[in-house]
Coordinates of C-alpha atoms and ligand atoms in Angstrom, one line a residue:
M164 CA 38.2 -39.2 6.7
R165 CA 37.0 -36.1 8.6
K166 CA 35.3 -37.0 11.9
H167 CA 32.2 -35.4 13.3
I168 CA 31.1 -34.7 16.9
F169 CA 27.4 -33.9 17.3
I170 CA 26.2 -32.1 20.4
T171 CA 22.6 -32.0 21.4
G172 CA 20.9 -30.7 24.5
G173 CA 18.2 -32.0 26.8
V174 CA 15.8 -31.1 29.6
V175 CA 16.0 -27.3 29.2
S176 CA 17.6 -24.9 26.9
S177 CA 20.4 -22.4 27.8
L178 CA 22.6 -25.0 29.4
G179 CA 25.7 -23.7 27.8
K180 CA 26.1 -26.1 24.9
G181 CA 27.9 -23.4 23.1
V182 CA 30.5 -23.0 25.8
V183 CA 30.9 -26.8 26.1
S184 CA 31.4 -27.2 22.3
A185 CA 33.8 -24.3 22.3
S186 CA 35.8 -25.7 25.3
L187 CA 36.0 -29.0 23.5
G188 CA 37.3 -27.3 20.4
L189 CA 39.9 -25.6 22.5
L190 CA 41.1 -28.9 24.1
L191 CA 41.2 -30.7 20.8
R192 CA 43.1 -27.9 19.1
A193 CA 45.6 -27.8 22.0
G194 CA 46.1 -31.5 21.4
G195 CA 47.0 -30.8 17.7
V196 CA 43.6 -31.8 16.3
G197 CA 42.3 -29.4 13.6
V198 CA 38.7 -28.4 14.4
G199 CA 35.8 -26.9 12.5
F200 CA 32.4 -25.8 13.9
L201 CA 28.8 -25.8 12.7
K202 CA 25.9 -24.4 14.7
F203 CA 22.4 -25.4 13.6
D204 CA 19.7 -23.0 14.7
P205 CA 16.2 -24.5 14.1
Y206 CA 14.4 -21.2 13.6
L207 CA 13.0 -19.9 10.4
N208 CA 14.9 -16.6 10.3
R209 CA 17.5 -16.8 7.5
D210 CA 20.1 -15.5 10.0
A211 CA 20.3 -13.7 13.3
G212 CA 20.5 -10.3 11.7
T213 CA 16.9 -9.3 12.2
M214 CA 16.6 -10.9 15.7
N215 CA 16.2 -8.8 18.9
P216 CA 19.3 -9.1 21.1
H217 CA 17.0 -9.2 24.1
Q218 CA 15.5 -12.5 23.0
H219 CA 18.5 -14.1 21.3
G220 CA 21.6 -12.3 22.6
E221 CA 24.2 -10.6 20.6
V222 CA 24.4 -10.9 16.8
F223 CA 27.9 -12.1 16.2
V224 CA 29.5 -10.9 12.9
T225 CA 32.0 -13.0 11.0
E226 CA 34.9 -11.8 8.7
D227 CA 32.8 -12.7 5.6
G228 CA 29.9 -10.6 6.9
A229 CA 27.5 -13.3 8.2
E230 CA 25.2 -12.2 11.1
T231 CA 25.2 -15.2 13.3
D232 CA 24.4 -16.8 16.6
L233 CA 26.5 -15.7 19.6
D234 CA 27.8 -19.3 20.0
L235 CA 30.1 -18.6 17.0
G236 CA 31.7 -16.0 19.2
H237 CA 32.4 -18.7 21.8
Y238 CA 33.9 -21.0 19.2
E239 CA 36.1 -18.3 17.7
R240 CA 37.3 -17.1 21.1
F241 CA 37.9 -20.5 22.7
A242 CA 39.3 -22.5 19.8
D243 CA 41.0 -19.4 18.2
V244 CA 39.5 -20.2 14.8
T245 CA 38.0 -17.9 12.2
L246 CA 34.5 -18.9 11.0
G247 CA 32.1 -17.7 8.4
K248 CA 28.7 -18.0 6.7
R249 CA 28.7 -21.7 6.3
N250 CA 29.3 -22.3 10.1
N251 CA 25.9 -21.1 11.2
V252 CA 22.9 -22.7 9.4
T253 CA 19.2 -22.1 10.2
T254 CA 16.0 -23.9 9.2
G255 CA 15.3 -20.7 7.2
Q256 CA 18.4 -21.2 5.1
I257 CA 17.8 -24.9 4.6
Y258 CA 14.2 -24.4 3.4
G259 CA 15.2 -21.4 1.4
S260 CA 17.8 -23.4 -0.6
V261 CA 15.4 -26.4 -1.0
L262 CA 12.6 -24.0 -2.3
E263 CA 15.0 -22.3 -4.7
R264 CA 16.1 -25.6 -6.1
E265 CA 12.5 -26.7 -6.5
R266 CA 11.8 -23.5 -8.5
R267 CA 14.9 -24.2 -10.7
G268 CA 13.5 -27.6 -11.4
D269 CA 16.5 -29.4 -9.8
Y270 CA 14.2 -32.1 -8.3
G271 CA 13.1 -33.2 -11.7
G272 CA 9.4 -33.4 -10.9
A273 CA 9.7 -35.2 -7.6
T274 CA 7.4 -34.4 -4.7
V275 CA 9.7 -32.3 -2.5
Q276 CA 9.6 -33.5 1.1
V277 CA 11.3 -33.2 4.5
I278 CA 12.7 -36.7 3.9
P279 CA 14.7 -36.9 1.8
H280 CA 15.1 -33.4 0.4
V281 CA 15.3 -31.2 3.6
V282 CA 17.3 -33.8 5.5
D283 CA 19.7 -34.1 2.5
A284 CA 20.2 -30.4 2.5
I285 CA 21.1 -30.5 6.2
K286 CA 23.6 -33.3 5.6
D287 CA 25.1 -31.2 2.8
A288 CA 25.5 -28.4 5.3
I289 CA 27.4 -30.7 7.7
L290 CA 29.8 -31.7 4.9
A291 CA 30.3 -28.1 3.8
A292 CA 31.2 -26.8 7.3
G293 CA 34.8 -28.1 7.6
T294 CA 37.9 -26.8 6.0
P295 CA 40.9 -28.8 4.7
E296 CA 42.5 -28.2 8.1
S297 CA 39.5 -29.7 10.1
D298 CA 40.2 -33.2 11.3
V299 CA 37.0 -33.0 13.2
V300 CA 33.9 -30.8 12.9
L301 CA 31.9 -30.1 16.1
V302 CA 28.2 -29.8 15.1
E303 CA 26.0 -28.2 17.8
L304 CA 22.2 -28.3 17.4
G305 CA 20.4 -25.4 19.1
G306 CA 17.3 -26.1 21.2
T307 CA 16.3 -29.2 23.1
I308 CA 15.7 -32.8 22.1
G309 CA 11.9 -33.2 21.5
D310 CA 11.4 -29.7 19.9
I311 CA 9.3 -30.1 16.8
E312 CA 11.5 -27.7 14.8
G313 CA 14.7 -29.7 15.7
M314 CA 13.4 -33.0 14.3
P315 CA 14.7 -32.7 10.7
F316 CA 18.1 -32.0 12.1
I317 CA 17.9 -34.9 14.5
E318 CA 16.9 -37.1 11.6
A319 CA 19.8 -35.8 9.5
I320 CA 22.2 -36.6 12.4
R321 CA 20.8 -40.1 12.6
Q322 CA 21.3 -40.7 8.9
F323 CA 24.7 -39.2 8.9
M324 CA 25.9 -41.3 11.8
L325 CA 24.5 -44.4 10.3
E326 CA 26.2 -43.7 7.0
R327 CA 29.5 -42.7 8.5
G328 CA 29.6 -45.5 11.2
H329 CA 30.8 -45.7 14.7
R330 CA 34.4 -44.7 14.0
D331 CA 33.8 -41.4 12.4
A332 CA 30.9 -39.8 14.2
V333 CA 30.0 -39.5 17.9
L334 CA 27.1 -38.0 19.8
L335 CA 27.4 -35.9 23.0
H336 CA 24.3 -34.9 24.9
L337 CA 24.2 -32.2 27.5
A338 CA 21.4 -32.5 30.0
L339 CA 20.4 -30.8 33.2
L340 CA 20.6 -32.5 36.6
P341 CA 18.2 -30.4 38.7
G342 CA 18.3 -30.2 42.4
V343 CA 15.0 -30.2 44.4
P344 CA 14.5 -26.7 45.9
A345 CA 13.3 -27.9 49.3
G346 CA 15.4 -30.3 51.2
D347 CA 18.9 -31.7 50.5
K348 CA 18.0 -34.5 48.2
G349 CA 21.0 -34.0 45.9
V350 CA 20.7 -33.9 42.1
K351 CA 17.9 -35.7 40.2
T352 CA 18.7 -37.9 37.3
K353 CA 15.3 -38.7 36.0
P354 CA 14.9 -35.8 33.5
A355 CA 18.3 -36.7 31.9
Q356 CA 17.1 -40.3 31.7
H357 CA 14.0 -39.2 29.9
S358 CA 16.1 -37.1 27.6
A359 CA 18.1 -40.3 26.7
Q360 CA 14.9 -42.1 26.0
K361 CA 13.7 -39.3 23.8
L362 CA 16.9 -39.6 21.8
R363 CA 16.5 -43.3 21.4
E364 CA 12.9 -42.8 20.1
C365 CA 14.6 -40.8 17.4
G366 CA 17.0 -43.6 16.7
L367 CA 20.0 -42.0 18.4
Q368 CA 22.1 -43.4 21.2
M369 CA 24.3 -40.9 22.9
D370 CA 28.0 -41.8 23.4
F371 CA 28.8 -39.3 26.0
L372 CA 26.4 -37.7 28.6
L373 CA 27.4 -34.3 29.9
C374 CA 25.6 -33.3 33.0
R375 CA 25.1 -29.7 34.0
S376 CA 24.4 -29.1 37.6
E377 CA 24.8 -26.5 40.3
T378 CA 27.1 -28.7 42.4
P379 CA 29.6 -31.5 41.5
M380 CA 27.9 -34.7 40.5
P381 CA 27.9 -37.5 43.2
E382 CA 29.4 -40.9 42.1
E383 CA 26.1 -42.5 42.8
A384 CA 24.4 -40.2 40.2
R385 CA 27.1 -41.0 37.7
R386 CA 26.6 -44.8 38.1
K387 CA 22.8 -44.5 37.9
L388 CA 22.9 -42.4 34.8
A389 CA 25.4 -44.7 33.1
L390 CA 23.2 -47.7 33.8
H391 CA 20.0 -46.1 32.6
T392 CA 21.3 -44.2 29.6
N393 CA 23.5 -46.9 28.1
V394 CA 26.7 -44.9 28.5
R395 CA 29.9 -46.1 30.1
P396 CA 30.5 -44.4 33.5
E397 CA 33.7 -42.7 32.5
R398 CA 31.8 -41.1 29.6
V399 CA 29.3 -39.5 32.0
I400 CA 30.9 -36.1 32.4
D401 CA 30.3 -33.5 35.1
V402 CA 29.8 -29.9 34.0
P403 CA 29.2 -28.0 37.3
D404 CA 28.5 -24.3 37.4
V405 CA 31.6 -22.2 37.3
Q406 CA 32.4 -18.6 38.1
L407 CA 34.0 -17.9 34.8
I408 CA 33.2 -19.8 31.6
Y409 CA 36.9 -20.0 30.9
D410 CA 37.1 -22.7 33.7
V411 CA 34.9 -25.1 31.7
P412 CA 37.8 -26.5 29.6
R413 CA 39.7 -27.4 32.8
H414 CA 36.7 -29.3 34.1
L415 CA 36.3 -31.2 30.9
S416 CA 40.0 -32.1 30.5
R417 CA 40.3 -33.2 34.2
Q418 CA 37.7 -35.8 33.3
N419 CA 39.7 -36.7 30.1
L420 CA 36.8 -35.8 27.8
D421 CA 39.2 -34.9 25.0
R422 CA 41.2 -38.1 25.3
L423 CA 38.2 -40.3 25.5
L424 CA 36.7 -38.6 22.4
C425 CA 39.9 -39.0 20.4
D426 CA 40.2 -42.6 21.5
R427 CA 36.6 -43.3 20.5
L428 CA 37.1 -41.6 17.1
R429 CA 40.6 -43.0 16.6
L430 CA 42.1 -39.6 16.3
S431 CA 45.7 -39.2 17.2
R432 CA 46.5 -36.3 19.5
R433 CA 49.3 -35.1 21.7
E434 CA 48.9 -34.2 25.3
A435 CA 47.1 -30.8 25.3
D436 CA 49.1 -28.0 26.7
V437 CA 46.7 -25.5 28.1
S438 CA 48.9 -23.8 30.6
A439 CA 48.7 -20.3 28.9
W440 CA 44.9 -20.7 29.0
R441 CA 45.0 -21.5 32.7
A442 CA 47.2 -18.5 33.4
F443 CA 44.7 -16.4 31.5
A444 CA 41.7 -17.8 33.5
A445 CA 43.5 -17.2 36.8
A446 CA 44.3 -13.5 35.8
A447 CA 40.7 -13.0 34.8
A448 CA 39.6 -14.1 38.3
S449 CA 42.1 -11.7 39.9
P450 CA 40.6 -9.8 42.9
R451 CA 42.1 -6.5 41.7
K452 CA 39.5 -5.1 39.2
V453 CA 39.4 -2.3 36.6
R454 CA 35.9 -0.7 36.6
I455 CA 34.4 -0.1 33.2
A456 CA 31.0 1.5 32.6
V457 CA 29.1 0.4 29.5
V458 CA 26.2 2.7 28.6
G459 CA 23.9 0.9 26.3
K460 CA 20.3 0.2 25.5
Y461 CA 20.3 -3.4 26.4
S462 CA 21.8 -2.8 29.8
G463 CA 21.3 -5.5 32.4
M464 CA 21.7 -8.1 29.6
A465 CA 25.3 -9.1 29.3
D466 CA 24.4 -11.5 26.5
C467 CA 23.4 -8.6 24.2
Y468 CA 27.0 -7.3 24.4
K469 CA 28.7 -10.7 24.8
S470 CA 31.8 -10.1 22.7
L471 CA 32.3 -6.6 24.3
G472 CA 32.3 -8.0 27.8
E473 CA 34.7 -10.7 26.7
A474 CA 37.1 -8.3 24.9
L475 CA 37.3 -6.1 28.0
L476 CA 38.0 -9.2 30.1
H477 CA 40.7 -10.4 27.8
A478 CA 42.4 -7.0 27.9
A479 CA 42.1 -6.7 31.6
A480 CA 43.5 -10.2 32.2
A481 CA 46.5 -9.4 29.9
R482 CA 47.2 -6.5 32.2
G483 CA 47.0 -8.7 35.2
S484 CA 43.6 -7.4 36.4
G485 CA 40.1 -8.7 36.7
L486 CA 37.1 -6.7 35.4
E487 CA 34.1 -5.1 37.0
L488 CA 31.5 -4.1 34.4
G489 CA 28.7 -1.7 35.1
W490 CA 25.9 -2.1 32.6
L491 CA 24.2 1.3 32.7
D492 CA 20.9 2.0 31.0
A493 CA 21.2 5.0 28.6
E494 CA 17.6 6.0 29.1
E495 CA 18.0 6.2 32.9
I496 CA 21.1 8.4 32.4
E497 CA 19.1 10.8 30.2
A498 CA 17.0 12.1 33.1
G499 CA 19.2 11.2 36.1
D500 CA 22.3 12.6 37.8
I501 CA 25.1 11.7 35.5
N502 CA 27.8 11.9 38.2
A503 CA 25.9 9.5 40.4
F504 CA 25.8 7.0 37.6
L505 CA 29.4 7.3 36.4
A506 CA 31.4 8.3 39.4
G507 CA 34.0 5.7 40.4
Y508 CA 34.5 4.1 36.9
D509 CA 37.9 4.0 35.4
G510 CA 36.7 4.1 31.8
L511 CA 33.5 4.4 29.7
V512 CA 32.4 2.3 26.7
V513 CA 29.5 3.3 24.5
P514 CA 28.8 0.2 22.4
G515 CA 26.8 -0.6 19.2
G516 CA 23.1 0.0 19.0
F517 CA 20.2 0.8 16.7
G518 CA 17.4 3.3 16.8
V519 CA 16.9 6.6 18.6
R520 CA 16.1 5.3 22.1
G521 CA 18.8 6.1 24.6
A522 CA 20.9 8.3 22.2
E523 CA 20.7 11.4 24.4
G524 CA 21.8 9.4 27.5
K525 CA 24.7 8.0 25.6
M526 CA 25.8 11.5 24.4
R527 CA 25.6 12.7 28.0
A528 CA 27.9 10.0 29.1
V529 CA 30.3 10.7 26.2
R530 CA 30.3 14.4 27.2
W531 CA 31.0 13.4 30.9
A532 CA 34.0 11.3 29.8
R533 CA 35.3 14.0 27.4
E534 CA 35.1 16.8 29.9
R535 CA 36.5 14.8 32.8
K536 CA 39.2 13.2 30.7
V537 CA 38.0 9.7 31.6
P538 CA 39.2 7.1 29.1
F539 CA 36.5 6.5 26.5
L540 CA 36.0 3.8 23.8
G541 CA 33.2 4.2 21.3
L542 CA 32.1 1.3 19.2
C543 CA 30.0 1.8 16.0
Y544 CA 26.9 3.6 17.4
G545 CA 29.3 4.8 20.1
L546 CA 31.4 6.6 17.5
Q547 CA 28.3 8.1 16.0
C548 CA 27.2 9.5 19.4
A549 CA 30.7 10.8 20.0
V550 CA 30.7 12.7 16.7
V551 CA 27.3 14.3 17.3
E552 CA 28.2 15.2 20.9
F553 CA 31.3 16.8 19.5
A554 CA 29.4 18.7 16.8
R555 CA 26.9 20.0 19.4
N556 CA 29.1 20.9 22.3
V557 CA 32.5 21.7 20.7
C558 CA 31.6 22.8 17.1
G559 CA 28.6 24.6 18.6
V560 CA 26.0 23.2 16.2
R561 CA 23.0 22.8 18.5
G562 CA 20.8 20.9 16.0
A563 CA 23.5 18.3 15.0
M564 CA 21.9 14.8 14.7
S565 CA 22.2 11.4 13.3
A566 CA 19.7 10.7 10.5
E567 CA 18.9 7.5 12.3
W568 CA 17.2 9.5 15.1
D569 CA 15.0 11.5 12.6
E570 CA 12.1 9.2 12.6
E571 CA 9.8 11.5 10.7
D572 CA 12.3 12.3 8.0
R573 CA 12.2 16.1 8.7
L574 CA 15.8 16.8 9.5
P575 CA 17.4 19.6 7.4
A576 CA 20.3 18.1 5.4
G577 CA 22.8 20.4 7.2
D578 CA 22.0 18.8 10.5
R579 CA 22.8 15.3 9.4
W580 CA 26.2 14.7 10.9
I581 CA 25.7 11.0 10.7
T582 CA 23.9 10.0 7.6
L583 CA 23.1 7.4 4.9
L584 CA 25.1 7.7 1.8
D585 CA 24.0 7.3 -1.8
N586 CA 26.2 5.3 -4.2
Q587 CA 28.2 8.5 -5.1
G588 CA 29.0 8.9 -1.4
R589 CA 26.6 11.8 -0.9
S590 CA 24.4 12.3 2.1
T591 CA 20.8 11.0 1.5
P592 CA 17.8 10.6 3.7
R593 CA 16.9 7.1 2.5
G594 CA 18.3 3.8 1.4
G595 CA 21.5 2.3 2.7
T596 CA 22.3 -1.3 3.1
L597 CA 24.3 -2.6 6.0
R598 CA 28.1 -2.4 5.7
L599 CA 28.9 -6.0 6.9
G600 CA 32.1 -7.9 7.6
A601 CA 35.8 -7.2 7.4
Q602 CA 36.8 -3.8 5.9
P603 CA 40.2 -2.2 5.6
C604 CA 41.2 1.0 7.4
R605 CA 44.3 3.1 7.1
L606 CA 45.6 4.7 10.3
L607 CA 47.0 8.2 10.7
P608 CA 50.7 8.2 11.6
G609 CA 51.3 9.4 15.1
S610 CA 47.7 8.9 16.3
R611 CA 46.6 6.9 19.3
A612 CA 44.9 4.4 17.1
R613 CA 48.1 3.9 15.1
E614 CA 50.1 3.5 18.3
A615 CA 47.6 1.0 19.7
Y616 CA 47.4 -1.2 16.6
G617 CA 51.2 -0.9 15.8
E618 CA 50.3 -1.1 12.1
D619 CA 49.5 1.3 9.3
C620 CA 46.6 -0.7 7.8
I621 CA 44.2 -2.8 9.7
S622 CA 40.9 -4.7 9.1
E623 CA 37.9 -4.8 11.3
R624 CA 34.4 -6.2 11.1
H625 CA 31.5 -3.9 10.5
R626 CA 27.7 -3.9 11.0
H627 CA 26.1 -0.6 10.4
R628 CA 24.1 1.4 7.9
Y629 CA 25.0 5.0 8.8
E630 CA 28.3 6.8 8.3
V631 CA 29.9 10.1 9.4
N632 CA 28.7 12.6 6.8
P633 CA 31.8 13.2 4.6
E634 CA 30.7 16.9 4.2
K635 CA 31.2 17.5 7.9
V636 CA 34.6 16.1 8.3
E637 CA 36.4 19.3 7.6
Q638 CA 34.4 21.1 10.3
L639 CA 35.0 18.4 12.8
E640 CA 38.8 18.5 12.2
R641 CA 38.9 22.3 12.3
N642 CA 37.4 22.1 15.8
G643 CA 40.0 19.6 17.0
L644 CA 38.6 16.1 16.4
V645 CA 41.2 13.9 14.8
V646 CA 40.1 11.5 12.1
S647 CA 42.7 8.8 12.7
G648 CA 41.3 6.0 10.6
R649 CA 39.8 6.1 7.1
H650 CA 38.7 3.5 4.6
P651 CA 41.6 3.4 2.1
E652 CA 39.4 3.3 -1.0
N653 CA 36.3 5.5 -0.3
G654 CA 37.8 7.7 2.5
L655 CA 34.9 7.0 4.9
V656 CA 35.6 7.9 8.5
E657 CA 36.6 4.7 10.5
I658 CA 38.2 6.0 13.6
V659 CA 38.1 9.4 15.5
E660 CA 40.0 10.5 18.5
L661 CA 40.9 13.5 20.6
P662 CA 44.4 14.9 20.6
G663 CA 46.3 15.4 23.8
D664 CA 46.7 13.2 26.8
Q665 CA 43.2 11.9 27.1
W666 CA 42.5 8.4 25.8
F667 CA 39.4 9.0 23.8
V668 CA 39.0 6.8 20.7
A669 CA 35.9 5.7 18.8
T670 CA 35.7 3.3 15.9
Q671 CA 32.9 2.7 13.3
A672 CA 33.8 -1.0 13.4
H673 CA 33.3 -3.7 16.0
P674 CA 36.8 -4.7 17.2
E675 CA 35.3 -6.7 20.0
F676 CA 34.5 -9.6 17.6
K677 CA 38.2 -10.2 17.0
S678 CA 39.5 -10.3 20.5
R679 CA 40.7 -13.6 21.8
P680 CA 41.6 -14.6 25.4
L681 CA 45.3 -15.1 24.6
R682 CA 45.4 -12.4 21.9
P683 CA 43.5 -9.5 23.4
H684 CA 42.5 -6.8 20.9
P685 CA 45.1 -4.0 20.7
L686 CA 42.5 -1.2 21.0
F687 CA 41.0 -2.8 24.1
L688 CA 44.4 -3.4 25.5
A689 CA 45.3 0.3 25.1
F690 CA 41.9 1.4 26.5
I691 CA 42.2 -0.8 29.5
G692 CA 45.8 0.3 29.9
A693 CA 44.6 4.0 30.0
A694 CA 41.8 3.1 32.4
M695 CA 44.3 1.4 34.8
S696 CA 46.9 4.1 34.6
G697 CA 44.5 6.4 36.5
K698 CA 44.6 3.9 39.4
E699 CA 48.1 2.5 39.6
P700 CA 50.9 1.5 37.2
A701 CA 49.8 -1.1 34.6
A702 CA 51.3 -4.6 35.1
K703 CA 52.4 -4.8 31.5
Ligands
LIG64 N1 22.6 2.0 14.1 C1 23.9 2.4 13.6 C2 24.0 2.2 12.1 O1 23.3 1.4 11.6 C3 25.0 1.7 14.4 C4 24.9 0.2 14.2 C5 25.8 -0.5 15.3 O2 26.2 0.1 16.3 N2 26.1 -1.8 15.0 O3 24.8 2.8 11.5

């Protein structure tokens, strides 16, 4: 029977449950155990698609086009799995499905209630999350124990564990051990003890207590916590702050968390070999650094571009280098001295984005990279900015725009270089649904993109509404822009690049979502290679 590991959090939010769950997934997989994941988010939004990245971090897109919580990115990257819609479930989805069933008459006249109907729907979601390959499913509950909105999930976990019994389900709880700011009194265990009590009030006894703290946990604290939370001392696990999240698996395995869990669940495993992973983490921490500028709207907030930062780091590590990222605010660049902002960087990325704010600053940055032949990688909105910048400054069309920036709907059709398309593929001022999830792309033989990917036909994840206007492609090409990737069926522009020796490539897709620590993405690898070749010979 498939086993389940539940992971809850206590004391405060943002303790890194996602990274801990992902690290555990990595260790179990490395030990030959098939893992699946499920993230429960107790908010009412149906998915993360409409949520502001400032509040909630990046919207992570899956192959099947789900707009999910960024923790799914951690799971995919650490455990090297591919997840989808059923691996991120929100309160909104649960209630939505219950209400739909109620309207269909599926409940046969019963009073529809949180218990049993909502809780049953949550239990169904737990069962649906695994695949035939999953020996175990890690189920992470967002938020903190005691949150009102988390209660139906907590009740579902209680019932599920009761029904499955001790051998098939286990509960991990991650709590904060705060220090006291004034004085050296060590870490305090009381909030974690209260967290354990809160769980018990809900009918749950944790099996493992994971303790997040700034400094390593003293033995005394471990003994105290074990005694007061009803958990064996070896199952009280230390999760100290680390420089790089990729060190978390090492900390957990050193304390045998994976072995203890498998013993507890009677899962057979082999000794996990994580040497390649360790080598990667060591390379990522290398003192030699490639310097990359990211010009975006959510600058200063690495969480908004989580997968991008990770993809750059994976590629840098594969080339034996660390990474120094400069998050630059496009709006500041609009008015300021561009050279002062960008001098000293080895490469420029303009990532995804929405709306008009910052567009001019992004285009200034693209122009700077194009004219100085600095390696440039454009992602989604970044491609759109690169195309408009090229139209304005190379094709000489002053009024070139993206329809997305035309808030009053007054743009002449001829100035829409980036546009919405109607269902015949013609430029239109309105409509347009998001192009979401994996889409194929055919690459132009001999192009940089083709060289980087090493394949004729690739697939990348998308999340955008606007497209390069097909009516402008001929003019772009005539002026020297190379369309090096197209959708094989509808011919839409997927990748553009500049000819010659400059590495200047932009894609309509989000390749950052597919990069993995041990399998860096080919486009990022090529970009970082170009950025490093300006400094010294690349290691690989
Ligand atoms: N706002 C642009 C569009 O919808 C780009 C989206 C993105 O970068 N993800 O087409």
